XYZ file of C-alpha atoms in Angstrom:
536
model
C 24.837 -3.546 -21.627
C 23.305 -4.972 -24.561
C 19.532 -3.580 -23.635
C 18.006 -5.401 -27.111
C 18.645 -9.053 -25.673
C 15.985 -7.579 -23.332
C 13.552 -6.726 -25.537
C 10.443 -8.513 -24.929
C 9.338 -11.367 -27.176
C 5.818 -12.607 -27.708
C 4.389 -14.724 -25.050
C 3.156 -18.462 -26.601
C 0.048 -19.635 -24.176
C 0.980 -18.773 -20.562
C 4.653 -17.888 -21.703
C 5.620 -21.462 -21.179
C 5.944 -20.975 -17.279
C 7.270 -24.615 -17.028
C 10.294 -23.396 -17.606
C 10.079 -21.197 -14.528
C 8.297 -23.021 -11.883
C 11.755 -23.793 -9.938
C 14.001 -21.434 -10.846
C 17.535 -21.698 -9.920
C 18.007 -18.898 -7.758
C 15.927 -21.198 -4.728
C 18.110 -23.514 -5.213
C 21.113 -21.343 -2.860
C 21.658 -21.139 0.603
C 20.298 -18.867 1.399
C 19.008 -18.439 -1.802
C 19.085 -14.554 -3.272
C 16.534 -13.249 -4.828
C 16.156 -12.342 -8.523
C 15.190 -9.370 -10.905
C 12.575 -10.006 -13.289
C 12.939 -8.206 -16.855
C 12.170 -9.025 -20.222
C 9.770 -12.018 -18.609
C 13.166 -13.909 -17.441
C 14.598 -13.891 -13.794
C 17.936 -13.353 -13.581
C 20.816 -12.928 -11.396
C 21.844 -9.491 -10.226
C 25.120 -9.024 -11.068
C 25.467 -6.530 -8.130
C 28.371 -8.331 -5.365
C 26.838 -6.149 -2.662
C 23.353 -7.668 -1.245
C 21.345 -7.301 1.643
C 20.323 -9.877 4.137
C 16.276 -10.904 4.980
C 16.547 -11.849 8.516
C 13.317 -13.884 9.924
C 12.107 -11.710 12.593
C 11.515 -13.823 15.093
C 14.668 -16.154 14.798
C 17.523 -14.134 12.814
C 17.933 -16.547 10.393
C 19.043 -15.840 6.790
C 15.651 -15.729 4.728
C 17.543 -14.775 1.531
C 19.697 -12.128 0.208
C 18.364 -9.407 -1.769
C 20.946 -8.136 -4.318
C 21.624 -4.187 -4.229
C 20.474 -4.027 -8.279
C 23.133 -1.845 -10.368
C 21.436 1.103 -12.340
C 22.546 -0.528 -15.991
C 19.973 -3.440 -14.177
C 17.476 -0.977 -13.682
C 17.379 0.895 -16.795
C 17.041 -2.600 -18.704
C 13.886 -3.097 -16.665
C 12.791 0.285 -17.826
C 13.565 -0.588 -21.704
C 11.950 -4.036 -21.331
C 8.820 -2.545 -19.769
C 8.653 0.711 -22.478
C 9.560 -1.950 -25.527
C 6.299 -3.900 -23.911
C 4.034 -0.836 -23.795
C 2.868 -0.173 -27.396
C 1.938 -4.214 -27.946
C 0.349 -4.033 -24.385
C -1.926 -1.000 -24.826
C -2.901 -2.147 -27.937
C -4.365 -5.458 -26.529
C -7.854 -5.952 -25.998
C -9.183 -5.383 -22.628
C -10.924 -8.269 -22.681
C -8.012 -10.295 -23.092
C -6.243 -8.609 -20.078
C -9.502 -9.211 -18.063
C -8.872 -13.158 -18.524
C -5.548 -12.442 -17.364
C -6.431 -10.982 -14.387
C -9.293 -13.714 -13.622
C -6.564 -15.961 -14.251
C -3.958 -14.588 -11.967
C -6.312 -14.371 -8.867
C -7.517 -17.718 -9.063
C -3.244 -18.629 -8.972
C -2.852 -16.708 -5.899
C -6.011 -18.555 -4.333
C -3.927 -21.638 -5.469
C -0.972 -20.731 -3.943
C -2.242 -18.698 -0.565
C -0.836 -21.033 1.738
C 2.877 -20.513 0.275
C 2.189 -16.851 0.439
C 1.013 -16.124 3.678
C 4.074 -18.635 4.935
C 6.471 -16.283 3.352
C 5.138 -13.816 4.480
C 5.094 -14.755 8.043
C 8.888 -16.055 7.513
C 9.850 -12.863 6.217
C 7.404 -10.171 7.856
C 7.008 -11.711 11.290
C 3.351 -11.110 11.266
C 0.795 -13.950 12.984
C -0.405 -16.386 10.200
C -3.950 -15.900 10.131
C -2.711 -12.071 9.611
C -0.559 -13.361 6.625
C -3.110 -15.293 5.072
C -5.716 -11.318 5.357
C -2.993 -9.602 3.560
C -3.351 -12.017 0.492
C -6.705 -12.085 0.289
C -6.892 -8.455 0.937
C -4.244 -8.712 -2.447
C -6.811 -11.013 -3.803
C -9.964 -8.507 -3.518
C -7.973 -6.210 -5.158
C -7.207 -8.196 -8.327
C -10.931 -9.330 -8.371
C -12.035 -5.327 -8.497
C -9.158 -5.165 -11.419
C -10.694 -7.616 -13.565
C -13.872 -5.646 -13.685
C -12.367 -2.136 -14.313
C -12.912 -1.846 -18.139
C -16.335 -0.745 -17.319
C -14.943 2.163 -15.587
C -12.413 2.759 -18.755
C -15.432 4.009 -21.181
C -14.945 7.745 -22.451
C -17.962 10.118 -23.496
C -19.563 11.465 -26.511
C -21.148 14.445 -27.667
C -22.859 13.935 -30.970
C -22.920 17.230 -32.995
C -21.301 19.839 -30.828
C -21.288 22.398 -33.536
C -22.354 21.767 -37.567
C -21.488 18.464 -38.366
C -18.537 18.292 -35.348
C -18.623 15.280 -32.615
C -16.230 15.273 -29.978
C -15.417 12.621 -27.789
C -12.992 11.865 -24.848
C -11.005 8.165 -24.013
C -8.872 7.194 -21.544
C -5.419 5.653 -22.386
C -2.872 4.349 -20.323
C 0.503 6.547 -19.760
C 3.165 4.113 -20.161
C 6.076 2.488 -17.996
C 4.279 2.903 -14.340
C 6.430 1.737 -11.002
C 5.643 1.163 -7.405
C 8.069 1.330 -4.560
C 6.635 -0.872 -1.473
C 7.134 -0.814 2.174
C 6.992 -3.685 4.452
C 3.567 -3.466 5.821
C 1.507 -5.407 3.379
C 4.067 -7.997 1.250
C 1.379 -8.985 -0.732
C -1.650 -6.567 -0.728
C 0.584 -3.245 -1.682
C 2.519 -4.740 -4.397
C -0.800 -5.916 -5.867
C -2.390 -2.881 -4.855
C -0.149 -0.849 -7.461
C 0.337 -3.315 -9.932
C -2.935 -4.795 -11.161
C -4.813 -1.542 -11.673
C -2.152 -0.328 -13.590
C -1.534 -3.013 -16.070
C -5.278 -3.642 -16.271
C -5.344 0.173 -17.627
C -2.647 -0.968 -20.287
C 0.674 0.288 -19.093
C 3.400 -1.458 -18.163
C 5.477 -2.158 -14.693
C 8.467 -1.850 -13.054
C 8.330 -3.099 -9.364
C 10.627 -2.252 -6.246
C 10.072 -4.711 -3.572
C 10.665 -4.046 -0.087
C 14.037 -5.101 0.814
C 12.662 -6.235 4.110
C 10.150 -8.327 2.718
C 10.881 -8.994 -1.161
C 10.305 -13.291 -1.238
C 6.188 -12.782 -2.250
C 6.813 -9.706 -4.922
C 9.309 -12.772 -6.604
C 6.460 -15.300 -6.239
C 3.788 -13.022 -7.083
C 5.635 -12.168 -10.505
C 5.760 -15.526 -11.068
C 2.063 -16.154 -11.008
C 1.669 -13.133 -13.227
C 4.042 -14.941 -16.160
C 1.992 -18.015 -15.310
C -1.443 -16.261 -15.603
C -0.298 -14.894 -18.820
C 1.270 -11.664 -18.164
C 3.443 -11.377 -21.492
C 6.935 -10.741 -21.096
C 8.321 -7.096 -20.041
C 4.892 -5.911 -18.902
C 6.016 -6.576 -15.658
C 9.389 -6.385 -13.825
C 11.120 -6.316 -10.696
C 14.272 -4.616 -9.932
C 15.621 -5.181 -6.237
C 17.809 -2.943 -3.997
C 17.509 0.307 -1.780
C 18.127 4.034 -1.984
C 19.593 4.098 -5.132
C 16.909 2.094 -7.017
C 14.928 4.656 -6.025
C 16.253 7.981 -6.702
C 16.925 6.108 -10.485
C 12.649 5.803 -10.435
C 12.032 9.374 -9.722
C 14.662 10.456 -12.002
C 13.808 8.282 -15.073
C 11.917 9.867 -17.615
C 10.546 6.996 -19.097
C 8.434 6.242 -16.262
C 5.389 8.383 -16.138
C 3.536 7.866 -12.486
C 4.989 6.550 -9.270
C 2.628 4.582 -6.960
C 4.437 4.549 -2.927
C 3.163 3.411 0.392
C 5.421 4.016 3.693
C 6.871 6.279 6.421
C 6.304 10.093 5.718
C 10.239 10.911 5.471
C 10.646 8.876 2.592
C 7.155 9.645 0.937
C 7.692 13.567 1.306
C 11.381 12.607 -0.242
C 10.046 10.690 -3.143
C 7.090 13.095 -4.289
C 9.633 15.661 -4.312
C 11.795 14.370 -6.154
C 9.664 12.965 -8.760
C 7.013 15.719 -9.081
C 10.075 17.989 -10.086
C 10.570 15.880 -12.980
C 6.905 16.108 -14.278
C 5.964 12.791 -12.974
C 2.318 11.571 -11.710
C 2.680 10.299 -8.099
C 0.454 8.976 -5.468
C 2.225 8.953 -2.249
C 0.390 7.256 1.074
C 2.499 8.119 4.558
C 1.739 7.989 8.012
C 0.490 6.367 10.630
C -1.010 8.136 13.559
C -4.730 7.246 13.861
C -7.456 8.630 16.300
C -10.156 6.640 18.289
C -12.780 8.593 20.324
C -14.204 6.866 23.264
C -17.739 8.484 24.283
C -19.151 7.760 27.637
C -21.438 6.213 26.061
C -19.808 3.135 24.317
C -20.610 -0.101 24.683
C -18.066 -1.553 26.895
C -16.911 -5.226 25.764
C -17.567 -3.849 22.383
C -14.991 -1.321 22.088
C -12.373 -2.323 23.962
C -12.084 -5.892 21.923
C -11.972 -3.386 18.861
C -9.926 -1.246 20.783
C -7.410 -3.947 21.278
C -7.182 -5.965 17.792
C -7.033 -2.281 15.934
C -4.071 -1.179 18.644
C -2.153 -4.519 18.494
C -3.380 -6.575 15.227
C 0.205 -6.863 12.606
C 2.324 -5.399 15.493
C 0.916 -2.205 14.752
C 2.790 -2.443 11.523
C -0.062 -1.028 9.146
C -0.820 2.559 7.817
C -4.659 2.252 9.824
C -2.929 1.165 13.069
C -4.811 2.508 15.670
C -2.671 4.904 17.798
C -3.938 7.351 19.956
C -7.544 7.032 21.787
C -9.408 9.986 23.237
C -11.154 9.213 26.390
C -12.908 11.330 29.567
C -15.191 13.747 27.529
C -16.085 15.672 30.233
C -17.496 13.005 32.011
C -17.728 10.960 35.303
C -17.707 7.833 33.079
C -15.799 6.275 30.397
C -17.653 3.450 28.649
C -20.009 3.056 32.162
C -17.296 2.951 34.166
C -15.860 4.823 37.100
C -13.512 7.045 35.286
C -11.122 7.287 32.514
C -8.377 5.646 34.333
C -10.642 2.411 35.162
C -11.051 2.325 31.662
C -7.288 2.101 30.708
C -6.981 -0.241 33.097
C -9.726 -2.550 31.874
C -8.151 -2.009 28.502
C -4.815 -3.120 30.040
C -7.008 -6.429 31.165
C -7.984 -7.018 27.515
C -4.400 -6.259 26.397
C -2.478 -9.193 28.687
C -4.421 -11.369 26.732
C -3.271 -11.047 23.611
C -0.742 -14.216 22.847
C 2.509 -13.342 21.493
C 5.110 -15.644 19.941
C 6.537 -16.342 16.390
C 4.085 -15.987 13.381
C 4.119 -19.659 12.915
C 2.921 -20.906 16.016
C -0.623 -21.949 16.445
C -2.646 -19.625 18.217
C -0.607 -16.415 18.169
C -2.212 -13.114 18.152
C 0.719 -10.603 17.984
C 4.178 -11.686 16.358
C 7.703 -9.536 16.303
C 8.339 -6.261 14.486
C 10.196 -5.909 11.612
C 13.863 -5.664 13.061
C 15.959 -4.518 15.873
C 15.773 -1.044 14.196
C 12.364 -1.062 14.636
C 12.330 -2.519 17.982
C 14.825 -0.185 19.659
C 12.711 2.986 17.579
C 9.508 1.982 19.323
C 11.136 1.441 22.703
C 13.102 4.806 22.619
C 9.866 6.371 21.770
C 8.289 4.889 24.737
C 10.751 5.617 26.884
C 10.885 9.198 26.360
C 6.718 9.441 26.748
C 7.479 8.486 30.480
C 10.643 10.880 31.115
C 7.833 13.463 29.395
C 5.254 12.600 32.208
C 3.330 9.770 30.303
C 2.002 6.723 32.726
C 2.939 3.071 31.761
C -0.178 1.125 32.259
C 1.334 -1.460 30.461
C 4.496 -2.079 29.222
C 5.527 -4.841 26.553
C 9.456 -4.028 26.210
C 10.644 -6.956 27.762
C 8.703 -9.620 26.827
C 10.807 -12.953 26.225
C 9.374 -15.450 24.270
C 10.482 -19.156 25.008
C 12.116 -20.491 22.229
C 12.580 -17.494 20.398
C 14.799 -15.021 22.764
C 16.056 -13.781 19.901
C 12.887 -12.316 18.305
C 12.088 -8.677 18.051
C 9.440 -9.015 20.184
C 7.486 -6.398 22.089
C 4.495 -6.523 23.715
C 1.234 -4.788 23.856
C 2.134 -1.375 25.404
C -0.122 1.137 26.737
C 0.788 5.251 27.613
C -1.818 7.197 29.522
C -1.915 10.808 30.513
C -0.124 11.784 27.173
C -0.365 15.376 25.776
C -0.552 16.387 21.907
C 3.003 18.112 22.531
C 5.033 14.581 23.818
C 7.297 13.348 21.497
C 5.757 9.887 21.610
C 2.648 11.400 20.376
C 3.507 13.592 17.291
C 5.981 10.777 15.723
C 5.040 7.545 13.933
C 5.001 4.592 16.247
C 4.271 1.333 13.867
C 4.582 -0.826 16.857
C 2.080 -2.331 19.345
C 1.780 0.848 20.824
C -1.435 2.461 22.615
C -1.446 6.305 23.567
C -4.985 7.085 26.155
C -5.037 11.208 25.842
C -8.083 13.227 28.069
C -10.470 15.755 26.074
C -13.179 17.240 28.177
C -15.225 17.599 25.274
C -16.346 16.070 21.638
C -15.554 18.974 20.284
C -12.174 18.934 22.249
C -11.169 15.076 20.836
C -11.851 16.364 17.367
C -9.785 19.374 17.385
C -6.623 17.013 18.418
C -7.788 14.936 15.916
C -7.706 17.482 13.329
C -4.555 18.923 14.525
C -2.444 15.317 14.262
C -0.554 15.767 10.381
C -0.174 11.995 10.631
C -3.647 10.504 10.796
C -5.040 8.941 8.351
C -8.088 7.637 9.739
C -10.400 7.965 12.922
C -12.940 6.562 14.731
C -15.773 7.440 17.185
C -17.664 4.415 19.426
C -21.057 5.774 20.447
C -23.995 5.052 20.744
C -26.095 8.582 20.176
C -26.493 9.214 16.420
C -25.748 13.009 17.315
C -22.255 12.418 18.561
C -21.609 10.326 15.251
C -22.805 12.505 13.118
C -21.345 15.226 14.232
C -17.880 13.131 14.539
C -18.676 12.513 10.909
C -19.128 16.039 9.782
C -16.663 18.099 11.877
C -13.090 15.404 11.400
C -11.133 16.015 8.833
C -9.503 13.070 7.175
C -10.157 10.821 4.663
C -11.231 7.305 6.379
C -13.786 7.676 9.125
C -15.103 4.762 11.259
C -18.232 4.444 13.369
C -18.437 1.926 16.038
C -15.497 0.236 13.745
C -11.504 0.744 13.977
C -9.784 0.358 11.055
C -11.840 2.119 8.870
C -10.113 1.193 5.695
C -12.913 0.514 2.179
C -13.185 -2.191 0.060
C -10.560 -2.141 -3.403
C -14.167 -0.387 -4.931
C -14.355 2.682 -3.058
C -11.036 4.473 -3.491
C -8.597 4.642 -0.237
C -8.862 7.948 1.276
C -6.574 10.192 2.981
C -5.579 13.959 3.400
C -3.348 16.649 4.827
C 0.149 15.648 4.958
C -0.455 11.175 5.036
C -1.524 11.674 1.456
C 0.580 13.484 -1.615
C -0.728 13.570 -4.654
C -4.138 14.628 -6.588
C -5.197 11.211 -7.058
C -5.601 7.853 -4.580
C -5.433 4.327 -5.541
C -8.216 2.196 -5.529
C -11.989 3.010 -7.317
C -12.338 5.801 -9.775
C -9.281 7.264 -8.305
C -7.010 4.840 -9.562
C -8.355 4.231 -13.031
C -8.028 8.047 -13.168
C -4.583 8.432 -11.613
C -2.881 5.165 -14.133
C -4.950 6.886 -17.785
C -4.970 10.161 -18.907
C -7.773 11.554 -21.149
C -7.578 12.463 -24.730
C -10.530 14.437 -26.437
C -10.796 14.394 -29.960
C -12.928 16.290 -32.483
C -13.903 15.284 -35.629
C -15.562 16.427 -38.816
C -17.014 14.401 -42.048
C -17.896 16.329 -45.381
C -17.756 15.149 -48.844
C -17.018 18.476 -49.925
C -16.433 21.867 -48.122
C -19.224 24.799 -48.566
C -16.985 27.305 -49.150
C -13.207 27.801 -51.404
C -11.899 30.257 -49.055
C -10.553 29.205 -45.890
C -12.207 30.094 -42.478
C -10.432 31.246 -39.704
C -12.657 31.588 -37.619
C -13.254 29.051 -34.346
C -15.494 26.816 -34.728
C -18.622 27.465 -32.120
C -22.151 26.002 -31.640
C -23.251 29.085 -33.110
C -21.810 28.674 -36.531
């Protein structure tokens, strides 16, 4: 493979993008997919591919090629020969590019959220969120340099400064799961080239049409060529990122098999890595809560993307230790009333108007979630509502389930200690705050959790006493703005450092401190070798 007919050249304008805007790879039925590297997409010239089946109708999407290492590797050498001209451009300059490349995303949104509905499954109007979820992301990029600046200490010993600046750490790659098409790929992506390093990309091979049309914005925006590239494909691609040792960090978002797998593999070969798993978040319901309130949260946190998202609500803590549950009867009139609020949620294919809830990834995933529900009854769990059989007119051929709720489950059921990522709803009994926390505390999985309330006490002390990283009050999803860094802990999070905020900036540089000294002549022939300190 000749790796220098790769080699990046220099960009002219927007890297004459005309040339690009209808590449030929569309032009196939279905159409496959191609790698970007060096700033060109080409062909893979893997034979094996995989197919991207629409989930609600099982037609072909595309084909995403299964990319052969020698592919890889001249992604790698297109992104390190882009590096040194990269880092050495002014921030400024990729500021513009980023202000450039969000307002092309804006431009494009509606073909975005389309494919990712096609692809994904997911309900438009939840399509259309993940973009401009994407899009507040790139907007907190383009005003990072502020949180680049290094410090200075004027005089730390007789005539010595010192001073410490950040620098980027090279080739950087992301490895994306389904969930978010658009928001995780830009997630990874734009605070790492905004930092200066470069980018290799691994799609999704469930969902890899935006990550092609994203790219293409970036090369239109400005991006020069080799900064960023995508390389397609599956297990292979990456094991060949953890084990390449020209990449530096390793930015992944999925299911907690393959994250434990990945920071493994690559923190054995010296490698940064921020690694985001699981999805097994807590809601506690205090007698107190405002009905209507919480159970319409309740409901669009449970079932909202098919339950396909790391905050996903999962598991909800009701009784308390008392007669009432939101100021009803009991805890099981609440489930039921929850049930009431659940039957109303429309499902269909993402495209149709008015859908709430669309199908889940793939049969895979389907016959996962059911089998997981199935054995929470044989363990004793009540179906208060159950969404396995749900046909949809038009679409009998969709991956479609329902919403689905489990009461009377127990902290040791199957169904509760796995990840569900389906429109699944587990009601558990505490008989006390302090109760719902400890099997809060005690799920490895959860990322997040949430109290409704409304006594400042119980909050606070919800607040205090949980232990993970995103915590929600009177709110379910309790996931921060692109500003304040993504939180997690325990097992859902590996790594020292998160993504968004200070975190990222910190996890995609690495400090250098240097020390410096100015005489015009020394005070002394012989040589001193002694360490310099304050005091001399």
């Amino acid at each position: 493979r000749n790796f220098k007919s790769l080699k990046p050249q220099k960009s002219a304008g927007r890297n004459n993008y005309s040339g690009v805007t209808e590449p030929s790879w569309r032009q196939g039925n279905p159409p496959r997919v191609p790698n970007l590297i060096g700033g060109r997409f080409v062909a893979s010239l893997s034979f094996a591919s995989v197919d991207v089946l629409n989930p609600a109708t099982q037609e072909v999407v595309s084909q995403v090629p299964l990319t052969t290492i020698e592919e890889f590797k001249a992604a790698v050498f297109s992104a390190k020969c882009a590096f040194p001209p990269w880092r050495n451009t002014p921030i400024i300059t990729r500021q513009r590019i980023m202000f450039k490349f969000q307002e092309l995303i804006r431009r494009d949104i509606d073909k975005l959220a389309l494919c990712i509905t096609a692809e994904h499954g997911k309900a438009l109007k939840d399509a259309y969120d993940d973009v401009l979820r994407g899009i507040e992301v790139v907007e907190h990029a383009c005003g990072l340099e502020n949180l680049q600046v290094g410090e200075f200490v004027s005089n730390i010993s007789n005539g010595i400064d010192t001073y410490s600046i950040r620098e980027p750490l090279g080739v950087c790659a992301g490895i994306c799961h389904f969930e978010f098409p658009a928001m995780i790929p830009i997630w990874m992506l734009s605070i790492a080239v905004i930092c200066g390093n470069t980018f290799v990309l691994k799609p999704s091979e469930k969902v890899p049409g935006v990550s092609v049309m994203l790219a293409e914005l970036a090369i239109e925006a400005g991006l020069p060529n080799g900064v960023l590239n995508t390389v397609h494909g599956a297990n292979d691609i990456v094991n060949a990122i953890c084990e390449e040792e020209n990449i530096k960090a390793i930015s992944f978002v999925g299911p907690s098999t393959a994250g434990a797998y990945i920071y493994a593999k690559a923190s054995t070969k010296g490698k940064r890595i921020q690694s985001n798993v699981g999805a097994k978040n807590h809601a506690v319901v205090m007698p107190d809560a405002s009905m209507e309130a919480t159970l319409n949260a309740l409901v669009a946190a449970g079932f909202g993307a098919a339950g396909q998202k790391c905050m996903t609500l999962s598991a909800i803590t009701l009784g308390l230790g008392s007669e009432s549950v939101m100021g009803l009867t009991n805890a099981n009139t609440g489930e039921d009333k929850l049930a009431e609020h659940a039957k109303a949620v429309k499902v269909n294919a993402g495209m149709e108007a008015d859908v709430d809830l669309g199908p889940v990834i793939s049969k895979q995933s389907k016959e996962q979630i059911c089998r997981l529900i199935q054995i929470g009854v044989d363990s004793g769990a009540k179906l208060v509502l159950d969404g396995r059989n749900i046909v949809v007119p038009g679409y009998e051929y969709g991956n479609f389930i329902g919403p689905t709720i489990l009461s009377n489950v127990t902290v040791n059921m199957e169904c509760y200690k796995e990840e569900f990522l389906g429109p699944v709803l587990l009601c558990l009994q505490a008989a006390s705050i302090d109760e719902a926390i400890d099997i809060v505390n005690r799920n490895k999985f959860c990322n997040g959790a949430s109290i409704f309330t409304t006594s400042g006490v119980a909050a606070r002390k919800f607040q205090a006493e949980v232990e993970v990283g995103q915590v929600g009050i009177n709110i379910p999803v309790s996931v921060s703005l692109p500003f304040s860094s993504f939180a997690s802990s325990r097992p859902s999070f590996a790594g020292d450092l998160s993504f968004d905020g200070k975190a990222g900036i910190q996890f995609y540089t690495q400090v250098k401190t240097v020390t410096q000294q100015w005489k015009d002549s020394l005070d002394s022939d012989r040589a001193s070798l002694a360490l310099p300190t304050s005091y001399t």
